[in-house]
């Protein structure tokens, strides 16, 4: 659990280090002032680590595809790999990642030497994509908010639905 | 002198300036709700108006100084931007971002909103490409900039500066 310094206790004698300090657990609202906890019921302290500030420069699909300067989505004005079906479906998202060498796999278990992505969906509509890092944790860009490392199911909920499809490719050096 | 308009005229103006898809499609109900809220504000203002200050049996209006003006365009725009941003906080889907009722209502504000959207772009490159295309019926963004919100913002800001819509 990450802690945040709330203040200092001690004599005001000009000593520049603390004699004692108060530490309190960081809350969801402090980590994600632009998000509502109710949309991420499983994103609890201890299930994630913040890895970036808020930015609109890229979205979750781009981040999963290792691109931090573009927003990917099958919508006019957004990047979508040329030749890939232009629709919001698991099949189209699978095609998009196939252009990067990914193929479908049964689960998100860590396999040394392989890099995985997971597509979260509500029904058959893709809502989010996350990428597995070498430790076995997952990295996600939460909309226009921050990047986090998290447990697979930590971002499941009303916004992103649940893991619907796993893809993998040989990890690149 | 403040100009007070009736809700009927405001409704006509909103619908006239709304994009062709407002009133149709799966998001139409939400869009109508947002526009409905704005009309309700006008009705409330009309009810509060001093007796005789509004012309016509329907409360149709005249140019008045005695009634508080309707929310200026900028205030309305900023309220909708706030509503949109708080509604799409963690949303990854561009479809959901663009079809959010507040975003659609911003498009419904019509061409008067163009300088406001451009000004918003100077503050933070965001998903304004679709709204600006709908509002201006133009597309200054080169194909190779697709998805690059900074390049898209830059193309629109150049477009706006050439037309003296922003400084």
mmCIF file of C-alpha atoms in Angstrom:
data_model
loop_
_atom_site.group_PDB
_atom_site.id
_atom_site.type_symbol
_atom_site.label_atom_id
_atom_site.label_comp_id
_atom_site.label_asym_id
_atom_site.label_seq_id
_atom_site.Cartn_x
_atom_site.Cartn_y
_atom_site.Cartn_z
ATOM 1 C CA UNK A 1 0.000 0.000 0.000
ATOM 2 C CA UNK A 2 1.337 3.417 -0.933
ATOM 3 C CA UNK A 3 1.330 6.106 1.726
ATOM 4 C CA UNK A 4 1.212 9.830 1.444
ATOM 5 C CA UNK A 5 2.864 12.296 3.751
ATOM 6 C CA UNK A 6 0.137 14.321 5.424
ATOM 7 C CA UNK A 7 2.201 16.458 7.741
ATOM 8 C CA UNK A 8 4.907 16.705 10.282
ATOM 9 C CA UNK A 9 4.959 16.391 14.030
ATOM 10 C CA UNK A 10 7.798 17.802 16.107
ATOM 11 C CA UNK A 11 9.414 20.931 17.422
ATOM 12 C CA UNK A 12 9.662 23.816 15.043
ATOM 13 C CA UNK A 13 13.389 24.173 15.560
ATOM 14 C CA UNK A 14 14.497 24.462 11.982
ATOM 15 C CA UNK A 15 15.695 20.902 11.647
ATOM 16 C CA UNK A 16 15.088 19.907 8.067
ATOM 17 C CA UNK A 17 14.200 16.280 8.607
ATOM 18 C CA UNK A 18 11.117 14.959 10.335
ATOM 19 C CA UNK A 19 11.110 13.800 13.905
ATOM 20 C CA UNK A 20 7.931 11.944 13.155
ATOM 21 C CA UNK A 21 5.391 12.108 10.411
ATOM 22 C CA UNK A 22 1.835 11.126 9.737
ATOM 23 C CA UNK A 23 1.317 8.758 6.825
ATOM 24 C CA UNK A 24 -2.127 7.934 5.487
ATOM 25 C CA UNK A 25 -3.205 5.576 2.712
ATOM 26 C CA UNK A 26 -3.668 7.186 -0.718
ATOM 27 C CA UNK A 27 -7.246 7.189 -1.880
ATOM 28 C CA UNK A 28 -8.764 6.568 -5.283
ATOM 29 C CA UNK A 29 -9.891 10.170 -5.588
ATOM 30 C CA UNK A 30 -6.400 11.461 -4.972
ATOM 31 C CA UNK A 31 -4.879 9.121 -7.527
ATOM 32 C CA UNK A 32 -7.615 9.636 -10.128
ATOM 33 C CA UNK A 33 -9.366 12.975 -9.532
ATOM 34 C CA UNK A 34 -11.073 12.649 -12.927
ATOM 35 C CA UNK A 35 -12.505 9.162 -12.378
ATOM 36 C CA UNK A 36 -15.419 7.798 -10.388
ATOM 37 C CA UNK A 37 -14.611 4.903 -8.064
ATOM 38 C CA UNK A 38 -17.997 3.321 -8.805
ATOM 39 C CA UNK A 39 -16.862 2.662 -12.383
ATOM 40 C CA UNK A 40 -13.788 0.810 -11.127
ATOM 41 C CA UNK A 41 -15.069 -1.170 -8.154
ATOM 42 C CA UNK A 42 -12.068 -3.514 -8.189
ATOM 43 C CA UNK A 43 -9.413 -0.803 -8.450
ATOM 44 C CA UNK A 44 -8.576 -0.780 -4.775
ATOM 45 C CA UNK A 45 -5.432 0.391 -2.986
ATOM 46 C CA UNK A 46 -2.785 -2.254 -3.400
ATOM 47 C CA UNK A 47 -4.132 -3.552 -6.710
ATOM 48 C CA UNK A 48 -2.434 -0.910 -8.856
ATOM 49 C CA UNK A 49 0.604 1.347 -9.220
ATOM 50 C CA UNK A 50 0.514 4.733 -10.955
ATOM 51 C CA UNK A 51 3.018 4.971 -13.796
ATOM 52 C CA UNK A 52 2.187 8.254 -15.547
ATOM 53 C CA UNK A 53 0.377 11.561 -15.307
ATOM 54 C CA UNK A 54 -2.906 12.266 -17.095
ATOM 55 C CA UNK A 55 -2.655 12.743 -20.847
ATOM 56 C CA UNK A 56 -4.845 12.635 -23.942
ATOM 57 C CA UNK A 57 -1.867 11.942 -26.204
ATOM 58 C CA UNK A 58 -2.646 8.239 -26.514
ATOM 59 C CA UNK A 59 -5.349 5.842 -25.453
ATOM 60 C CA UNK A 60 -5.473 2.319 -24.088
ATOM 61 C CA UNK A 61 -5.324 0.596 -27.480
ATOM 62 C CA UNK A 62 -2.273 2.609 -28.521
ATOM 63 C CA UNK A 63 -0.631 1.976 -25.144
ATOM 64 C CA UNK A 64 -1.209 -1.768 -25.474
ATOM 65 C CA UNK A 65 0.343 -1.525 -28.953
ATOM 66 C CA UNK A 66 3.400 0.251 -27.493
ATOM 67 C CA UNK A 67 2.505 3.590 -29.060
ATOM 68 C CA UNK A 68 2.437 6.640 -26.781
ATOM 69 C CA UNK A 69 1.664 9.344 -29.333
ATOM 70 C CA UNK A 70 -1.551 8.279 -31.034
ATOM 71 C CA UNK A 71 -5.133 7.377 -30.209
ATOM 72 C CA UNK A 72 -6.293 4.158 -31.861
ATOM 73 C CA UNK A 73 -9.956 3.464 -32.473
ATOM 74 C CA UNK A 74 -12.088 2.475 -35.456
ATOM 75 C CA UNK A 75 -13.609 5.956 -35.750
ATOM 76 C CA UNK A 76 -13.054 8.723 -38.293
ATOM 77 C CA UNK A 77 -10.064 10.861 -37.330
ATOM 78 C CA UNK A 78 -8.434 8.225 -35.103
ATOM 79 C CA UNK A 79 -5.648 5.870 -36.080
ATOM 80 C CA UNK A 80 -6.653 2.410 -37.180
ATOM 81 C CA UNK A 81 -4.218 0.101 -38.970
ATOM 82 C CA UNK A 82 -4.758 0.291 -42.727
ATOM 83 C CA UNK A 83 -6.728 -2.600 -44.162
ATOM 84 C CA UNK A 84 -8.199 -3.673 -40.814
ATOM 85 C CA UNK A 85 -11.986 -3.965 -40.511
ATOM 86 C CA UNK A 86 -13.280 -0.578 -39.415
ATOM 87 C CA UNK A 87 -15.758 -1.543 -36.732
ATOM 88 C CA UNK A 88 -15.979 -1.916 -32.972
ATOM 89 C CA UNK A 89 -15.807 -5.669 -32.650
ATOM 90 C CA UNK A 90 -13.531 -8.195 -31.020
ATOM 91 C CA UNK A 91 -12.728 -9.549 -34.483
ATOM 92 C CA UNK A 92 -11.622 -6.115 -35.729
ATOM 93 C CA UNK A 93 -9.490 -5.511 -32.623
ATOM 94 C CA UNK A 94 -7.932 -8.965 -33.055
ATOM 95 C CA UNK A 95 -7.130 -8.037 -36.675
ATOM 96 C CA UNK A 96 -5.594 -4.751 -35.549
ATOM 97 C CA UNK A 97 -3.237 -6.520 -33.140
ATOM 98 C CA UNK A 98 -2.528 -9.220 -35.707
ATOM 99 C CA UNK A 99 -0.818 -6.477 -37.749
ATOM 100 C CA UNK A 100 1.669 -6.311 -34.843
ATOM 101 C CA UNK A 101 2.201 -10.079 -34.781
ATOM 102 C CA UNK A 102 -0.328 -11.021 -32.103
ATOM 103 C CA UNK A 103 -2.414 -14.168 -32.286
ATOM 104 C CA UNK A 104 -5.203 -15.435 -30.076
ATOM 105 C CA UNK A 105 -4.343 -17.419 -26.945
ATOM 106 C CA UNK A 106 -6.470 -19.038 -24.247
ATOM 107 C CA UNK A 107 -5.556 -17.017 -21.156
ATOM 108 C CA UNK A 108 -3.509 -14.273 -19.564
ATOM 109 C CA UNK A 109 -1.134 -16.514 -17.643
ATOM 110 C CA UNK A 110 2.456 -15.346 -17.749
ATOM 111 C CA UNK A 111 4.460 -17.264 -20.369
ATOM 112 C CA UNK A 112 8.168 -16.431 -20.399
ATOM 113 C CA UNK A 113 9.212 -15.062 -23.776
ATOM 114 C CA UNK A 114 5.676 -14.079 -24.751
ATOM 115 C CA UNK A 115 3.990 -10.703 -24.595
ATOM 116 C CA UNK A 116 0.220 -10.690 -24.132
ATOM 117 C CA UNK A 117 -2.611 -8.225 -24.515
ATOM 118 C CA UNK A 118 -6.132 -8.558 -23.219
ATOM 119 C CA UNK A 119 -9.216 -6.987 -24.738
ATOM 120 C CA UNK A 120 -11.905 -6.067 -22.218
ATOM 121 C CA UNK A 121 -15.431 -6.023 -23.571
ATOM 122 C CA UNK A 122 -19.028 -5.510 -22.588
ATOM 123 C CA UNK A 123 -20.864 -8.161 -24.528
ATOM 124 C CA UNK A 124 -19.089 -8.193 -27.864
ATOM 125 C CA UNK A 125 -18.083 -4.511 -27.787
ATOM 126 C CA UNK A 126 -14.415 -3.844 -26.996
ATOM 127 C CA UNK A 127 -14.040 -1.217 -24.264
ATOM 128 C CA UNK A 128 -10.433 -1.435 -23.153
ATOM 129 C CA UNK A 129 -7.094 -3.072 -23.943
ATOM 130 C CA UNK A 130 -4.233 -3.801 -21.546
ATOM 131 C CA UNK A 131 -0.746 -5.251 -22.079
ATOM 132 C CA UNK A 132 1.108 -7.718 -19.904
ATOM 133 C CA UNK A 133 4.557 -6.715 -18.706
ATOM 134 C CA UNK A 134 7.412 -9.068 -17.897
ATOM 135 C CA UNK A 135 6.505 -9.328 -14.221
ATOM 136 C CA UNK A 136 3.106 -10.762 -15.145
ATOM 137 C CA UNK A 137 1.269 -7.578 -14.114
ATOM 138 C CA UNK A 138 -0.739 -5.604 -16.677
ATOM 139 C CA UNK A 139 -0.295 -2.040 -17.847
ATOM 140 C CA UNK A 140 -3.287 0.090 -18.832
ATOM 141 C CA UNK A 141 -4.055 3.616 -19.934
ATOM 142 C CA UNK A 142 -7.314 4.644 -18.306
ATOM 143 C CA UNK A 143 -8.998 6.793 -20.962
ATOM 144 C CA UNK A 144 -7.670 10.363 -20.685
ATOM 145 C CA UNK A 145 -6.387 9.617 -17.205
ATOM 146 C CA UNK A 146 -3.187 7.931 -16.067
ATOM 147 C CA UNK A 147 -1.284 4.748 -16.888
ATOM 148 C CA UNK A 148 -1.280 2.123 -14.201
ATOM 149 C CA UNK A 149 0.153 -1.305 -13.565
ATOM 150 C CA UNK A 150 -2.479 -3.566 -12.146
ATOM 151 C CA UNK A 151 -3.795 -7.032 -11.571
ATOM 152 C CA UNK A 152 -5.741 -8.371 -14.527
ATOM 153 C CA UNK A 153 -9.232 -7.989 -13.071
ATOM 154 C CA UNK A 154 -8.572 -4.701 -11.270
ATOM 155 C CA UNK A 155 -10.034 -2.607 -14.103
ATOM 156 C CA UNK A 156 -13.069 -4.835 -14.702
ATOM 157 C CA UNK A 157 -16.354 -3.097 -14.044
ATOM 158 C CA UNK A 158 -19.109 -0.980 -15.572
ATOM 159 C CA UNK A 159 -16.742 0.955 -17.860
ATOM 160 C CA UNK A 160 -14.598 -1.755 -19.355
ATOM 161 C CA UNK A 161 -16.602 -4.912 -18.803
ATOM 162 C CA UNK A 162 -14.382 -7.928 -18.310
ATOM 163 C CA UNK A 163 -11.490 -9.707 -20.055
ATOM 164 C CA UNK A 164 -12.931 -11.171 -23.241
ATOM 165 C CA UNK A 165 -9.993 -12.109 -25.430
ATOM 166 C CA UNK A 166 -6.279 -12.735 -24.961
ATOM 167 C CA UNK A 167 -3.636 -12.350 -27.645
ATOM 168 C CA UNK A 168 0.097 -13.042 -27.572
ATOM 169 C CA UNK A 169 3.264 -12.580 -29.582
ATOM 170 C CA UNK A 170 6.917 -13.346 -29.018
ATOM 171 C CA UNK A 171 8.353 -10.723 -26.683
ATOM 172 C CA UNK A 172 10.662 -8.376 -28.528
ATOM 173 C CA UNK A 173 14.057 -7.619 -27.094
ATOM 174 C CA UNK B 1 -29.155 45.970 -22.736
ATOM 175 C CA UNK B 2 -29.871 42.302 -22.416
ATOM 176 C CA UNK B 3 -31.831 40.505 -25.045
ATOM 177 C CA UNK B 4 -34.298 37.966 -23.690
ATOM 178 C CA UNK B 5 -35.579 35.305 -26.007
ATOM 179 C CA UNK B 6 -38.470 32.929 -25.556
ATOM 180 C CA UNK B 7 -37.855 29.240 -25.105
ATOM 181 C CA UNK B 8 -39.680 28.572 -28.351
ATOM 182 C CA UNK B 9 -37.280 30.734 -30.297
ATOM 183 C CA UNK B 10 -34.346 29.217 -28.459
ATOM 184 C CA UNK B 11 -35.625 25.744 -29.309
ATOM 185 C CA UNK B 12 -35.878 26.670 -32.965
ATOM 186 C CA UNK B 13 -32.357 28.064 -32.873
ATOM 187 C CA UNK B 14 -30.924 24.981 -31.185
ATOM 188 C CA UNK B 15 -32.605 22.562 -33.545
ATOM 189 C CA UNK B 16 -31.653 24.643 -36.550
ATOM 190 C CA UNK B 17 -28.002 24.681 -35.523
ATOM 191 C CA UNK B 18 -27.945 21.061 -34.410
ATOM 192 C CA UNK B 19 -26.209 18.561 -36.650
ATOM 193 C CA UNK B 20 -28.388 16.434 -38.898
ATOM 194 C CA UNK B 21 -28.186 13.397 -36.618
ATOM 195 C CA UNK B 22 -29.625 15.152 -33.540
ATOM 196 C CA UNK B 23 -33.005 13.635 -32.936
ATOM 197 C CA UNK B 24 -32.013 10.373 -34.582
ATOM 198 C CA UNK B 25 -29.787 7.477 -33.629
ATOM 199 C CA UNK B 26 -29.206 5.654 -30.356
ATOM 200 C CA UNK B 27 -27.913 8.746 -28.534
ATOM 201 C CA UNK B 28 -30.816 10.955 -29.574
ATOM 202 C CA UNK B 29 -32.693 10.550 -26.307
ATOM 203 C CA UNK B 30 -29.711 11.737 -24.259
ATOM 204 C CA UNK B 31 -29.088 14.631 -26.613
ATOM 205 C CA UNK B 32 -32.717 15.688 -26.373
ATOM 206 C CA UNK B 33 -32.479 15.492 -22.596
ATOM 207 C CA UNK B 34 -29.521 17.852 -22.573
ATOM 208 C CA UNK B 35 -31.237 20.245 -24.934
ATOM 209 C CA UNK B 36 -34.409 19.859 -22.862
ATOM 210 C CA UNK B 37 -32.561 21.047 -19.752
ATOM 211 C CA UNK B 38 -31.573 24.194 -21.592
ATOM 212 C CA UNK B 39 -35.141 24.803 -22.687
ATOM 213 C CA UNK B 40 -36.340 24.278 -19.124
ATOM 214 C CA UNK B 41 -34.014 27.065 -18.012
ATOM 215 C CA UNK B 42 -35.628 29.384 -20.505
ATOM 216 C CA UNK B 43 -39.114 28.474 -19.355
ATOM 217 C CA UNK B 44 -38.071 29.139 -15.759
ATOM 218 C CA UNK B 45 -36.755 32.554 -16.712
ATOM 219 C CA UNK B 46 -39.946 33.335 -18.584
ATOM 220 C CA UNK B 47 -42.059 32.434 -15.518
ATOM 221 C CA UNK B 48 -39.952 34.717 -13.338
ATOM 222 C CA UNK B 49 -40.353 37.628 -15.719
ATOM 223 C CA UNK B 50 -42.340 40.638 -14.419
ATOM 224 C CA UNK B 51 -45.905 40.650 -15.614
ATOM 225 C CA UNK B 52 -46.257 42.363 -18.939
ATOM 226 C CA UNK B 53 -42.568 42.345 -19.622
ATOM 227 C CA UNK B 54 -42.913 39.594 -22.164
ATOM 228 C CA UNK B 55 -44.926 40.119 -25.283
ATOM 229 C CA UNK B 56 -47.491 37.672 -26.664
ATOM 230 C CA UNK B 57 -49.730 35.080 -25.047
ATOM 231 C CA UNK B 58 -46.994 32.402 -25.081
ATOM 232 C CA UNK B 59 -44.536 34.600 -23.270
ATOM 233 C CA UNK B 60 -42.895 35.420 -26.541
ATOM 234 C CA UNK B 61 -40.532 38.088 -25.958
ATOM 235 C CA UNK B 62 -39.352 41.487 -26.582
ATOM 236 C CA UNK B 63 -36.038 43.135 -26.034
ATOM 237 C CA UNK B 64 -35.973 43.734 -22.315
ATOM 238 C CA UNK B 65 -33.680 44.901 -19.622
ATOM 239 C CA UNK B 66 -35.719 43.679 -16.668
ATOM 240 C CA UNK B 67 -35.056 39.938 -16.897
ATOM 241 C CA UNK B 68 -31.812 38.133 -16.241
ATOM 242 C CA UNK B 69 -30.261 37.134 -19.524
ATOM 243 C CA UNK B 70 -30.081 33.514 -20.558
ATOM 244 C CA UNK B 71 -26.758 31.869 -19.852
ATOM 245 C CA UNK B 72 -24.255 33.298 -22.305
ATOM 246 C CA UNK B 73 -22.877 30.944 -24.884
ATOM 247 C CA UNK B 74 -19.496 30.742 -23.201
ATOM 248 C CA UNK B 75 -20.957 29.786 -19.842
ATOM 249 C CA UNK B 76 -23.126 27.159 -21.489
ATOM 250 C CA UNK B 77 -20.143 25.843 -23.422
ATOM 251 C CA UNK B 78 -17.932 25.574 -20.344
ATOM 252 C CA UNK B 79 -20.701 23.804 -18.428
ATOM 253 C CA UNK B 80 -21.042 21.280 -21.233
ATOM 254 C CA UNK B 81 -17.264 20.799 -21.423
ATOM 255 C CA UNK B 82 -17.194 20.090 -17.680
ATOM 256 C CA UNK B 83 -20.073 17.676 -18.006
ATOM 257 C CA UNK B 84 -18.380 15.964 -20.929
ATOM 258 C CA UNK B 85 -15.000 15.687 -19.214
ATOM 259 C CA UNK B 86 -16.456 14.315 -16.008
ATOM 260 C CA UNK B 87 -18.588 11.892 -18.016
ATOM 261 C CA UNK B 88 -15.713 10.426 -20.012
ATOM 262 C CA UNK B 89 -13.013 10.361 -17.327
ATOM 263 C CA UNK B 90 -11.714 6.859 -17.944
ATOM 264 C CA UNK B 91 -13.549 6.026 -21.128
ATOM 265 C CA UNK B 92 -11.270 4.568 -23.780
ATOM 266 C CA UNK B 93 -13.829 4.223 -26.563
ATOM 267 C CA UNK B 94 -13.706 7.134 -29.010
ATOM 268 C CA UNK B 95 -17.285 6.308 -29.892
ATOM 269 C CA UNK B 96 -18.433 6.842 -26.318
ATOM 270 C CA UNK B 97 -16.329 9.983 -26.007
ATOM 271 C CA UNK B 98 -17.853 11.556 -29.104
ATOM 272 C CA UNK B 99 -21.393 10.351 -28.638
ATOM 273 C CA UNK B 100 -21.513 11.636 -25.065
ATOM 274 C CA UNK B 101 -24.654 13.808 -24.788
ATOM 275 C CA UNK B 102 -22.703 16.879 -23.631
ATOM 276 C CA UNK B 103 -20.321 16.605 -26.594
ATOM 277 C CA UNK B 104 -23.294 16.324 -28.930
ATOM 278 C CA UNK B 105 -24.903 19.337 -27.246
ATOM 279 C CA UNK B 106 -21.704 21.326 -27.883
ATOM 280 C CA UNK B 107 -22.063 20.506 -31.568
ATOM 281 C CA UNK B 108 -25.688 21.595 -31.188
ATOM 282 C CA UNK B 109 -24.540 25.064 -30.078
ATOM 283 C CA UNK B 110 -23.747 25.720 -33.722
ATOM 284 C CA UNK B 111 -21.076 27.826 -35.422
ATOM 285 C CA UNK B 112 -20.934 30.341 -32.541
ATOM 286 C CA UNK B 113 -19.159 27.630 -30.572
ATOM 287 C CA UNK B 114 -16.261 27.341 -33.037
ATOM 288 C CA UNK B 115 -14.009 30.000 -31.393
ATOM 289 C CA UNK B 116 -14.764 28.487 -27.976
ATOM 290 C CA UNK B 117 -13.783 25.000 -29.113
ATOM 291 C CA UNK B 118 -10.614 26.377 -30.703
ATOM 292 C CA UNK B 119 -9.760 28.197 -27.490
ATOM 293 C CA UNK B 120 -10.306 24.942 -25.593
ATOM 294 C CA UNK B 121 -7.863 23.278 -27.990
ATOM 295 C CA UNK B 122 -5.171 25.797 -27.065
ATOM 296 C CA UNK B 123 -5.563 24.744 -23.430
ATOM 297 C CA UNK B 124 -5.478 20.996 -23.980
ATOM 298 C CA UNK B 125 -5.412 18.934 -27.161
ATOM 299 C CA UNK B 126 -8.408 16.674 -26.805
ATOM 300 C CA UNK B 127 -11.021 14.936 -28.872
ATOM 301 C CA UNK B 128 -12.389 18.057 -30.601
ATOM 302 C CA UNK B 129 -11.716 17.008 -34.184
ATOM 303 C CA UNK B 130 -15.145 15.496 -34.701
ATOM 304 C CA UNK B 131 -16.974 18.480 -33.198
ATOM 305 C CA UNK B 132 -15.009 20.964 -35.299
ATOM 306 C CA UNK B 133 -15.651 18.981 -38.445
ATOM 307 C CA UNK B 134 -19.362 18.942 -37.666
ATOM 308 C CA UNK B 135 -19.445 22.648 -36.791
ATOM 309 C CA UNK B 136 -17.382 23.888 -39.738
ATOM 310 C CA UNK B 137 -18.062 21.262 -42.386
ATOM 311 C CA UNK B 138 -14.334 21.392 -43.097
ATOM 312 C CA UNK B 139 -11.375 19.138 -42.443
ATOM 313 C CA UNK B 140 -7.940 20.773 -42.345
ATOM 314 C CA UNK B 141 -6.342 17.709 -40.715
ATOM 315 C CA UNK B 142 -3.976 15.767 -42.999
ATOM 316 C CA UNK B 143 -4.680 12.043 -43.238
ATOM 317 C CA UNK B 144 -1.290 11.165 -41.743
ATOM 318 C CA UNK B 145 -2.224 12.993 -38.511
ATOM 319 C CA UNK B 146 -5.044 10.524 -37.756
ATOM 320 C CA UNK B 147 -5.143 9.781 -34.065
ATOM 321 C CA UNK B 148 -2.374 12.229 -33.172
ATOM 322 C CA UNK B 149 -4.331 14.702 -31.055
ATOM 323 C CA UNK B 150 -1.473 17.215 -30.894
ATOM 324 C CA UNK B 151 -1.067 17.293 -34.685
ATOM 325 C CA UNK B 152 -4.842 17.495 -35.086
ATOM 326 C CA UNK B 153 -5.054 20.384 -32.619
ATOM 327 C CA UNK B 154 -2.242 22.161 -34.419
ATOM 328 C CA UNK B 155 -4.002 21.796 -37.805
ATOM 329 C CA UNK B 156 -7.251 23.206 -36.378
ATOM 330 C CA UNK B 157 -5.499 26.075 -34.609
ATOM 331 C CA UNK B 158 -3.739 27.042 -37.833
ATOM 332 C CA UNK B 159 -7.117 26.914 -39.552
ATOM 333 C CA UNK B 160 -8.647 29.125 -36.864
ATOM 334 C CA UNK B 161 -5.810 31.656 -36.948
ATOM 335 C CA UNK B 162 -6.053 31.992 -40.713
ATOM 336 C CA UNK B 163 -9.717 32.934 -40.219
ATOM 337 C CA UNK B 164 -8.965 35.220 -37.265
ATOM 338 C CA UNK B 165 -11.181 33.098 -35.015
ATOM 339 C CA UNK B 166 -8.432 32.940 -32.403
ATOM 340 C CA UNK B 167 -5.393 35.080 -31.820
#
